[in-house]
Amino acid sequence: MKTAKILFVDDEIDLKRLLKQRLKKNIRSNEFELLFASNGKEALEILKSDSSVAMVATDINMPEMDGLTLLAKIAEIDPTIKTVVMSAYSDWKNIRTAMHCGAFDFLTKPIDFEDLVITIIRTLNQVQQVRENLNKLQQAQLLLIQSEKMSTLGQLVAGVAHEINNPIGFLSGNIEQTTEAINDLINHLRLYQEEFPNPGSEIEENAEEIDLEYLLKDLPEMLSSMKVGAERIRNISNSLRTFYRGDTGDKVLANIHEGMDSTLTILQHRLKANNERPGIETIKDYGDIPPVKCYPGKLNQVFMNLLVNAIDSIEESNQGKSFTEIEAAPNTIAIKTELSESEPSVVIKIKDNGKGISDEIKSKIFDQFFTTKSIGKGTGLGLSISRQIVEETHGGSLTCSSVEGEGSEFTIMIPIAPS
C-alpha cells in the first residue's frame, strides 16, 4: 500500500511532537507520512511543491493565514485533497462555516487521537476513491478524444488514398503499354539499321544530334524507373489505408505484420539517411503467428507511438557524434514477433539502441502528460494512450525494459482469443 501524506497545519508547537508520538505505529508501518506547517502560507508552499499530499488537517485560528482562507486556496491547488478542520468546540460557528466552504470533516480540540485515526482513514479512503474515479474519467476522455481524432484522420486519409490510387492505376497501366510499345519501336528501328546500314548523312547527323544510341538504351530504363515510382506510391497509399483502417464496434481478425509494415512505410521518411546521420536500419524477425482478433487501427497507433519514440531516442543519442562515428555503430530498431510460451498470446517486441531511459524516469513514462521531450515536440500522451489501448481495450500488457545509454525495448502482449 502506498504511504499517504498528511499535512498538519497548526501554530501549537506541542502538537507536532504529540502527533508523532501518538501516530508512531502508523508512521513506522509506512501507512502515514506526516508533514507540518505552522500557518496557512507555509502550508501552501508545501502543497505547491508536493503534489502527492492527500489530506490536510488544519487549525482554523492561525496567524498569517487562517484555516478558512487556506481551505479555499487548497481547492484551487488540487480539488481532490480533502481537508479536516480542527478547532475548539466553542468555535462551532467557524467549524460550521468551514464545512459549508468544503471541509470534509472536523475534529474538536483537545484532539481525541482514536477519533483522529478513524477520521484520517475515512478521509484517505475518500481521497483514494475520488482520485481513482477522476483518473478513470480522464482516461476515458483521453481515449474518446483520440478515437475521434483518429476517426477523422482515418476518413481523410482513406479518401486521399482512394484519390491517389485512381491516377496511379491509370499511370501504371499506361506505363506497361508504353513500355511494350517503346520496345516494339526500338526493335523495328534496329531492323531498319540492319537493312540500311548507310541511311545517308542527314539521318546520321540527326542520330548523332539526339544521341540515338543513348536514347535506345536509356528510354526503357526511364520507363522502368517510372514503373517503380508508381508502384512505390501505390504501396504508400495502401499502407496509409492499412494503418488508418476504421475500427468497427467489434474486434476483427488482423495480420499484425501487415499493420507493422504499413507503419514502417509511413515512417520511412524518418528512417532513411539524411545529412546528419546514416539511415536507421530496421531488423525484422517475424515469427509464425496467427491473425489476432483486435482493433487493428488502434494497434497500429501503438506501433506508430513506439516506433516514433525509438527514432527520437536514437536521434537524441546521436547528438554530438559525427556521421562517421554513427556509421561505425549503426542505428537500429529491431522488431520481433512470436507466440508467448506461457499463454495464448502474441508478443511484439520493439527494441532500439538509442539513449535509453534512466530508472528515475522509467517509472513515469506511462503517466499522462509526462514527457522528456522539448516543448512543442512531445505531448506526453503517446505512451499513456498506448498502454490504455493495449491493456484496457485489448486485455494485454505493455512493458518497458531499458538501460540508460544502451537503448530500450517495449514488449506488447496481445491475447489471441480475447475474453
Short mmCIF file of C-alpha atoms in Angstrom, two decimals:
data_model
loop_
_atom_site.label_atom_id
_atom_site.label_comp_id
_atom_site.label_asym_id
_atom_site.label_seq_id
_atom_site.Cartn_x
_atom_site.Cartn_y
_atom_site.Cartn_z
CA MET A 1 0.00 0.00 0.00
CA LYS A 2 1.26 3.47 -0.88
CA THR A 3 2.17 5.73 2.04
CA ALA A 4 -0.38 8.52 2.48
CA LYS A 5 0.96 12.03 3.03
CA ILE A 6 -0.94 14.11 5.60
CA LEU A 7 -0.22 17.79 6.18
CA PHE A 8 -1.00 19.16 9.66
CA VAL A 9 -1.29 22.94 9.87
CA ASP A 10 -1.26 24.40 13.40
CA ASP A 11 0.68 27.04 15.30
CA GLU A 12 0.73 24.96 18.51
CA ILE A 13 4.35 23.82 19.00
CA ASP A 14 3.50 20.76 21.11
CA LEU A 15 1.05 19.33 18.57
CA LYS A 16 3.81 18.16 16.21
CA ARG A 17 5.53 16.15 18.94
CA LEU A 18 2.22 14.76 20.18
CA LEU A 19 1.09 13.65 16.74
CA LYS A 20 4.37 11.89 16.00
CA GLN A 21 4.16 10.10 19.31
CA ARG A 22 0.52 9.00 19.06
CA LEU A 23 0.74 8.01 15.38
CA LYS A 24 4.17 6.36 15.53
CA LYS A 25 2.72 2.91 14.82
CA ASN A 26 1.15 4.15 11.58
CA ILE A 27 4.32 6.05 10.67
CA ARG A 28 6.63 3.05 11.26
CA SER A 29 4.40 0.79 9.16
CA ASN A 30 4.63 3.36 6.32
CA GLU A 31 0.87 3.86 6.47
CA PHE A 32 1.15 7.61 7.11
CA GLU A 33 3.80 10.24 6.39
CA LEU A 34 3.29 13.42 8.39
CA LEU A 35 4.17 16.92 7.14
CA PHE A 36 3.87 20.05 9.27
CA ALA A 37 3.28 23.78 8.78
CA SER A 38 2.72 26.45 11.41
CA ASN A 39 0.40 28.63 9.29
CA GLY A 40 -1.52 28.78 6.03
CA LYS A 41 1.28 30.36 4.00
CA GLU A 42 3.74 27.60 4.90
CA ALA A 43 1.08 25.02 4.09
CA LEU A 44 0.51 26.46 0.60
CA GLU A 45 4.24 26.35 -0.16
CA ILE A 46 4.33 22.66 0.79
CA LEU A 47 1.24 21.85 -1.30
CA LYS A 48 2.62 23.66 -4.34
CA SER A 49 5.91 21.75 -4.14
CA ASP A 50 4.48 18.31 -3.29
CA SER A 51 1.53 17.11 -5.37
CA SER A 52 1.31 13.79 -3.53
CA VAL A 53 -0.28 15.22 -0.37
CA ALA A 54 -3.67 13.52 0.09
CA MET A 55 -5.10 15.18 3.19
CA VAL A 56 -4.78 18.42 5.15
CA ALA A 57 -5.74 18.77 8.81
CA THR A 58 -5.75 22.46 9.72
CA ASP A 59 -6.48 24.65 12.69
CA ILE A 60 -8.91 27.49 11.99
CA ASN A 61 -7.43 30.31 14.03
CA MET A 62 -3.81 30.93 12.96
CA PRO A 63 -1.56 33.94 12.23
CA GLU A 64 -0.51 34.91 8.66
CA MET A 65 -3.39 32.96 7.10
CA ASP A 66 -6.32 31.37 8.89
CA GLY A 67 -7.75 27.94 8.17
CA LEU A 68 -10.82 29.23 6.30
CA THR A 69 -8.64 31.16 3.80
CA LEU A 70 -6.34 28.14 3.43
CA LEU A 71 -9.35 25.90 2.78
CA ALA A 72 -10.36 27.98 -0.27
CA LYS A 73 -6.82 28.05 -1.67
CA ILE A 74 -6.37 24.27 -1.28
CA ALA A 75 -9.35 23.76 -3.60
CA GLU A 76 -7.60 25.93 -6.21
CA ILE A 77 -4.36 23.91 -6.00
CA ASP A 78 -5.89 20.41 -6.00
CA PRO A 79 -9.65 19.84 -5.54
CA THR A 80 -9.04 16.14 -4.77
CA ILE A 81 -7.27 16.96 -1.47
CA LYS A 82 -9.64 16.55 1.45
CA THR A 83 -9.40 18.96 4.37
CA VAL A 84 -10.28 18.30 8.01
CA VAL A 85 -10.59 21.37 10.24
CA MET A 86 -9.56 21.36 13.92
CA SER A 87 -10.80 23.83 16.47
CA ALA A 88 -12.18 24.15 19.97
CA TYR A 89 -15.78 23.07 20.45
CA SER A 90 -16.62 26.65 21.47
CA ASP A 91 -15.62 27.78 17.95
CA TRP A 92 -18.61 25.99 16.47
CA LYS A 93 -19.54 28.94 14.23
CA ASN A 94 -16.22 28.77 12.33
CA ILE A 95 -16.40 24.98 12.14
CA ARG A 96 -19.84 25.25 10.55
CA THR A 97 -18.55 27.89 8.10
CA ALA A 98 -15.63 25.61 7.18
CA MET A 99 -17.99 22.69 6.48
CA HIS A 100 -20.10 24.95 4.24
CA CYS A 101 -16.90 26.00 2.42
CA GLY A 102 -15.98 22.42 1.53
CA ALA A 103 -14.20 20.91 4.53
CA PHE A 104 -14.60 17.12 4.50
CA ASP A 105 -14.81 16.67 8.29
CA PHE A 106 -13.92 18.33 11.58
CA LEU A 107 -12.19 17.48 14.87
CA THR A 108 -12.64 19.33 18.16
CA LYS A 109 -9.78 20.23 20.44
CA PRO A 110 -8.38 18.81 22.61
CA ILE A 111 -7.96 16.07 20.00
CA ASP A 112 -9.21 12.57 20.71
CA PHE A 113 -6.47 10.53 18.96
CA GLU A 114 -8.63 7.45 18.46
CA ASP A 115 -11.16 9.66 16.71
CA LEU A 116 -8.29 11.25 14.75
CA VAL A 117 -7.13 7.89 13.33
CA ILE A 118 -10.71 6.96 12.35
CA THR A 119 -11.16 10.36 10.67
CA ILE A 120 -7.83 10.07 8.83
CA ILE A 121 -8.66 6.61 7.48
CA ARG A 122 -12.14 7.69 6.38
CA THR A 123 -10.74 10.81 4.71
CA LEU A 124 -7.93 8.95 2.92
CA ASN A 125 -10.37 6.34 1.62
CA GLN A 126 -12.48 9.14 0.17
CA VAL A 127 -9.44 10.79 -1.44
CA GLN A 128 -8.37 7.49 -2.98
CA GLN A 129 -11.83 6.85 -4.41
CA VAL A 130 -12.12 10.39 -5.80
CA ARG A 131 -8.67 10.24 -7.42
CA GLU A 132 -9.32 6.80 -8.91
CA ASN A 133 -12.63 7.97 -10.36
CA LEU A 134 -11.03 11.16 -11.70
CA ASN A 135 -8.21 9.15 -13.28
CA LYS A 136 -10.71 6.79 -14.94
CA LEU A 137 -12.69 9.76 -16.22
CA GLN A 138 -9.56 11.43 -17.62
CA GLN A 139 -8.51 8.20 -19.33
CA ALA A 140 -11.97 7.76 -20.83
CA GLN A 141 -11.96 11.37 -22.07
CA LEU A 142 -8.47 10.92 -23.49
CA LEU A 143 -9.46 7.81 -25.40
CA LEU A 144 -12.63 9.44 -26.71
CA ILE A 145 -10.69 12.47 -27.95
CA GLN A 146 -8.00 10.29 -29.50
CA SER A 147 -10.57 7.97 -31.11
CA GLU A 148 -12.38 10.95 -32.61
CA LYS A 149 -9.11 12.38 -33.94
CA MET A 150 -8.09 9.02 -35.41
CA SER A 151 -11.55 8.52 -36.92
CA THR A 152 -11.50 11.95 -38.60
CA LEU A 153 -7.91 11.47 -39.77
CA GLY A 154 -8.72 7.96 -40.98
CA GLN A 155 -11.61 9.18 -43.10
CA LEU A 156 -9.41 11.89 -44.60
CA VAL A 157 -6.53 9.51 -45.33
CA ALA A 158 -8.84 6.87 -46.80
CA GLY A 159 -10.28 9.49 -49.14
CA VAL A 160 -6.83 10.74 -50.17
CA ALA A 161 -5.56 7.18 -50.66
CA HIS A 162 -8.55 6.42 -52.89
CA GLU A 163 -7.91 9.55 -54.95
CA ILE A 164 -4.23 8.64 -55.30
CA ASN A 165 -5.00 5.08 -56.37
CA ASN A 166 -7.11 6.15 -59.34
CA PRO A 167 -4.44 8.18 -61.22
CA ILE A 168 -1.69 5.78 -60.10
CA GLY A 169 -3.67 2.88 -61.54
CA PHE A 170 -4.04 4.83 -64.77
CA LEU A 171 -0.30 5.62 -64.88
CA SER A 172 0.77 2.06 -64.06
CA GLY A 173 -1.44 0.62 -66.80
CA ASN A 174 -0.19 3.14 -69.36
CA ILE A 175 3.46 2.61 -68.39
CA GLU A 176 3.04 -1.13 -69.06
CA GLN A 177 1.57 -0.46 -72.51
CA THR A 178 4.09 2.31 -73.25
CA THR A 179 6.99 0.01 -72.35
CA GLU A 180 5.73 -2.64 -74.76
CA ALA A 181 5.19 -0.03 -77.49
CA ILE A 182 8.65 1.52 -77.00
CA ASN A 183 10.29 -1.92 -77.14
CA ASP A 184 8.42 -2.66 -80.39
CA LEU A 185 9.59 0.68 -81.88
CA ILE A 186 13.18 0.04 -80.79
CA ASN A 187 13.14 -3.44 -82.33
CA HIS A 188 11.62 -2.02 -85.51
CA LEU A 189 14.34 0.69 -85.62
CA ARG A 190 17.04 -1.94 -85.16
CA LEU A 191 15.67 -3.79 -88.21
CA TYR A 192 15.94 -0.57 -90.26
CA GLN A 193 19.54 -0.14 -89.07
CA GLU A 194 20.41 -3.68 -90.10
CA GLU A 195 18.73 -3.38 -93.53
CA PHE A 196 20.02 0.16 -94.22
CA PRO A 197 23.45 0.47 -92.57
CA ASN A 198 24.14 3.65 -94.63
CA PRO A 199 20.97 5.77 -94.33
CA GLY A 200 22.60 8.95 -95.55
CA SER A 201 24.33 11.95 -93.96
CA GLU A 202 21.16 13.78 -92.89
CA ILE A 203 19.84 10.80 -90.86
CA GLU A 204 23.29 10.08 -89.43
CA GLU A 205 23.72 13.71 -88.33
CA ASN A 206 20.29 13.70 -86.67
CA ALA A 207 21.07 10.40 -84.91
CA GLU A 208 24.25 11.93 -83.54
CA GLU A 209 22.49 15.14 -82.56
CA ILE A 210 19.81 13.34 -80.50
CA ASP A 211 22.33 10.73 -79.26
CA LEU A 212 20.20 7.91 -80.64
CA GLU A 213 22.17 5.01 -79.13
CA TYR A 214 21.93 6.54 -75.67
CA LEU A 215 18.16 7.06 -76.11
CA LEU A 216 17.66 3.48 -77.23
CA LYS A 217 19.45 2.25 -74.13
CA ASP A 218 18.09 4.78 -71.62
CA LEU A 219 14.43 5.00 -72.64
CA PRO A 220 13.46 1.52 -71.35
CA GLU A 221 15.35 2.26 -68.11
CA MET A 222 13.43 5.52 -67.66
CA LEU A 223 10.14 3.69 -68.12
CA SER A 224 11.25 1.02 -65.64
CA SER A 225 12.11 3.73 -63.10
CA MET A 226 8.70 5.35 -63.62
CA LYS A 227 7.07 1.99 -63.04
CA VAL A 228 8.98 1.53 -59.76
CA GLY A 229 7.99 5.05 -58.65
CA ALA A 230 4.32 4.46 -59.44
CA GLU A 231 4.42 1.15 -57.56
CA ARG A 232 6.03 2.86 -54.58
CA ILE A 233 3.28 5.49 -54.46
CA ARG A 234 0.70 2.70 -54.65
CA ASN A 235 2.39 0.91 -51.72
CA ILE A 236 2.39 4.11 -49.66
CA SER A 237 -1.29 4.63 -50.45
CA ASN A 238 -2.11 1.05 -49.45
CA SER A 239 -0.04 1.44 -46.27
CA LEU A 240 -1.99 4.56 -45.33
CA ARG A 241 -5.27 2.71 -45.79
CA THR A 242 -3.99 -0.27 -43.78
CA PHE A 243 -2.67 1.93 -40.98
CA TYR A 244 -5.76 4.11 -40.62
CA ARG A 245 -8.29 1.36 -41.23
CA GLY A 246 -11.54 2.20 -39.46
CA ASP A 247 -12.23 0.11 -36.37
CA THR A 248 -15.84 -1.00 -36.01
CA GLY A 249 -17.60 -1.70 -32.73
CA ASP A 250 -16.35 -5.30 -32.83
CA LYS A 251 -12.85 -6.71 -32.96
CA VAL A 252 -11.76 -8.28 -36.24
CA LEU A 253 -9.07 -10.75 -37.24
CA ALA A 254 -5.99 -8.82 -38.37
CA ASN A 255 -2.48 -9.58 -39.59
CA ILE A 256 -0.09 -7.96 -37.12
CA HIS A 257 2.77 -7.98 -39.65
CA GLU A 258 0.74 -6.04 -42.22
CA GLY A 259 0.00 -3.37 -39.62
CA MET A 260 3.66 -3.12 -38.61
CA ASP A 261 4.84 -2.95 -42.23
CA SER A 262 2.35 -0.22 -43.07
CA THR A 263 3.59 1.80 -40.07
CA LEU A 264 7.21 1.39 -41.14
CA THR A 265 6.33 2.54 -44.67
CA ILE A 266 4.68 5.70 -43.33
CA LEU A 267 7.76 6.39 -41.16
CA GLN A 268 10.23 5.75 -43.98
CA HIS A 269 10.99 9.47 -44.30
CA ARG A 270 12.34 9.44 -40.72
CA LEU A 271 14.21 6.15 -41.07
CA LYS A 272 16.17 6.96 -44.22
CA ALA A 273 19.57 8.67 -44.21
CA ASN A 274 19.92 12.44 -44.06
CA ASN A 275 22.74 14.99 -43.91
CA GLU A 276 23.36 14.35 -40.20
CA ARG A 277 23.24 10.56 -39.97
CA PRO A 278 23.07 7.31 -41.97
CA GLY A 279 19.74 5.53 -42.27
CA ILE A 280 18.23 3.74 -39.28
CA GLU A 281 18.24 0.02 -40.03
CA THR A 282 15.05 -1.90 -39.23
CA ILE A 283 15.69 -5.55 -38.39
CA LYS A 284 12.52 -7.61 -38.73
CA ASP A 285 12.32 -11.04 -37.12
CA TYR A 286 8.73 -12.03 -37.78
CA GLY A 287 7.59 -15.28 -36.23
CA ASP A 288 4.85 -17.66 -37.36
CA ILE A 289 1.91 -16.03 -35.61
CA PRO A 290 -1.82 -16.33 -36.38
CA PRO A 291 -4.18 -13.44 -37.10
CA VAL A 292 -5.23 -11.69 -33.91
CA LYS A 293 -8.76 -10.59 -33.03
CA CYS A 294 -8.28 -6.92 -32.24
CA TYR A 295 -8.93 -3.32 -33.23
CA PRO A 296 -6.21 -3.10 -35.90
CA GLY A 297 -6.34 0.68 -36.31
CA LYS A 298 -5.73 1.20 -32.60
CA LEU A 299 -2.87 -1.34 -32.52
CA ASN A 300 -1.25 0.40 -35.49
CA GLN A 301 -1.44 3.60 -33.47
CA VAL A 302 0.51 1.85 -30.69
CA PHE A 303 3.16 0.70 -33.19
CA MET A 304 3.42 4.27 -34.50
CA ASN A 305 3.90 5.75 -31.00
CA LEU A 306 6.57 3.21 -30.03
CA LEU A 307 8.49 3.49 -33.32
CA VAL A 308 8.42 7.32 -33.24
CA ASN A 309 9.77 7.22 -29.67
CA ALA A 310 12.50 4.80 -30.77
CA ILE A 311 13.53 7.11 -33.64
CA ASP A 312 13.52 10.15 -31.32
CA SER A 313 15.65 8.29 -28.78
CA ILE A 314 18.16 7.27 -31.45
CA GLU A 315 18.40 10.81 -32.80
CA GLU A 316 18.98 12.19 -29.30
CA SER A 317 21.75 9.64 -28.73
CA ASN A 318 23.38 10.79 -31.99
CA GLN A 319 23.78 14.38 -30.81
CA GLY A 320 27.44 15.36 -30.71
CA LYS A 321 28.50 12.42 -32.92
CA SER A 322 29.87 12.70 -36.44
CA PHE A 323 28.41 10.89 -39.46
CA THR A 324 31.41 8.53 -39.45
CA GLU A 325 31.02 7.73 -35.73
CA ILE A 326 27.35 6.85 -36.19
CA GLU A 327 28.18 4.77 -39.25
CA ALA A 328 30.69 2.76 -37.20
CA ALA A 329 27.95 1.86 -34.65
CA PRO A 330 24.80 1.81 -36.81
CA ASN A 331 21.40 2.92 -35.54
CA THR A 332 18.98 0.02 -35.40
CA ILE A 333 15.38 -0.77 -34.50
CA ALA A 334 14.72 -4.49 -34.08
CA ILE A 335 11.15 -5.78 -34.35
CA LYS A 336 10.38 -9.33 -33.25
CA THR A 337 7.08 -11.19 -33.15
CA GLU A 338 6.45 -14.57 -31.59
CA LEU A 339 3.92 -16.67 -29.72
CA SER A 340 4.02 -16.47 -25.94
CA GLU A 341 5.29 -19.62 -24.26
CA SER A 342 3.18 -19.10 -21.15
CA GLU A 343 -0.24 -18.13 -22.53
CA PRO A 344 -2.20 -17.92 -25.82
CA SER A 345 -0.90 -14.51 -26.78
CA VAL A 346 1.14 -12.83 -29.49
CA VAL A 347 4.26 -11.00 -28.33
CA ILE A 348 5.61 -7.98 -30.24
CA LYS A 349 8.97 -6.52 -29.21
CA ILE A 350 10.35 -3.20 -30.46
CA LYS A 351 13.95 -2.59 -29.44
CA ASP A 352 16.20 0.40 -30.23
CA ASN A 353 19.82 1.20 -29.48
CA GLY A 354 19.09 4.82 -28.57
CA LYS A 355 19.88 6.75 -25.40
CA GLY A 356 17.82 4.53 -23.08
CA ILE A 357 15.79 5.56 -20.04
CA SER A 358 17.02 6.17 -16.51
CA ASP A 359 15.47 4.24 -13.61
CA GLU A 360 14.09 7.50 -12.22
CA ILE A 361 12.19 8.31 -15.42
CA LYS A 362 11.21 4.72 -16.26
CA SER A 363 8.54 4.66 -13.55
CA LYS A 364 6.85 7.75 -15.06
CA ILE A 365 6.91 7.09 -18.82
CA PHE A 366 3.33 5.79 -18.96
CA ASP A 367 1.94 8.72 -16.93
CA GLN A 368 -0.36 11.13 -18.76
CA PHE A 369 1.36 14.32 -19.96
CA PHE A 370 4.81 13.17 -18.77
CA THR A 371 7.45 13.81 -21.41
CA THR A 372 11.19 14.38 -21.55
CA LYS A 373 10.93 16.00 -24.98
CA SER A 374 11.27 19.71 -25.58
CA ILE A 375 8.20 21.98 -25.66
CA GLY A 376 6.31 21.55 -28.90
CA LYS A 377 7.85 18.18 -29.72
CA GLY A 378 6.05 15.89 -27.28
CA THR A 379 2.66 15.90 -25.56
CA GLY A 380 3.29 13.14 -23.03
CA LEU A 381 0.21 11.26 -24.30
CA GLY A 382 1.68 8.68 -26.70
CA LEU A 383 2.76 6.03 -24.19
CA SER A 384 -0.20 6.67 -21.90
CA ILE A 385 -2.64 6.13 -24.77
CA SER A 386 -0.66 3.11 -25.98
CA ARG A 387 -0.89 1.40 -22.60
CA GLN A 388 -4.64 2.07 -22.43
CA ILE A 389 -5.15 0.62 -25.93
CA VAL A 390 -3.10 -2.50 -25.18
CA GLU A 391 -4.20 -3.19 -21.60
CA GLU A 392 -7.72 -1.82 -21.28
CA THR A 393 -9.02 -2.18 -24.85
CA HIS A 394 -7.29 -5.47 -25.70
CA GLY A 395 -6.70 -7.07 -22.29
CA GLY A 396 -2.96 -7.36 -22.97
CA SER A 397 0.14 -5.81 -21.46
CA LEU A 398 2.71 -3.17 -22.43
CA THR A 399 6.02 -3.12 -20.57
CA CYS A 400 9.38 -1.45 -20.96
CA SER A 401 12.91 -2.54 -20.12
CA SER A 402 15.80 -0.14 -20.64
CA VAL A 403 19.43 0.51 -19.82
CA GLU A 404 20.47 4.14 -19.88
CA GLY A 405 22.98 4.70 -22.68
CA GLU A 406 22.21 1.38 -24.40
CA GLY A 407 18.60 1.55 -25.57
CA SER A 408 15.06 0.47 -24.74
CA GLU A 409 12.76 -2.44 -25.50
CA PHE A 410 8.97 -2.25 -25.38
CA THR A 411 7.08 -5.54 -25.20
CA ILE A 412 3.44 -5.80 -26.26
CA MET A 413 1.41 -8.90 -25.42
CA ILE A 414 -1.99 -9.31 -27.07
CA PRO A 415 -4.29 -12.29 -26.35
CA ILE A 416 -5.10 -14.30 -29.48
CA ALA A 417 -8.59 -15.12 -28.25
CA PRO A 418 -9.66 -12.19 -26.07
CA SER A 419 -12.06 -12.82 -23.21
#
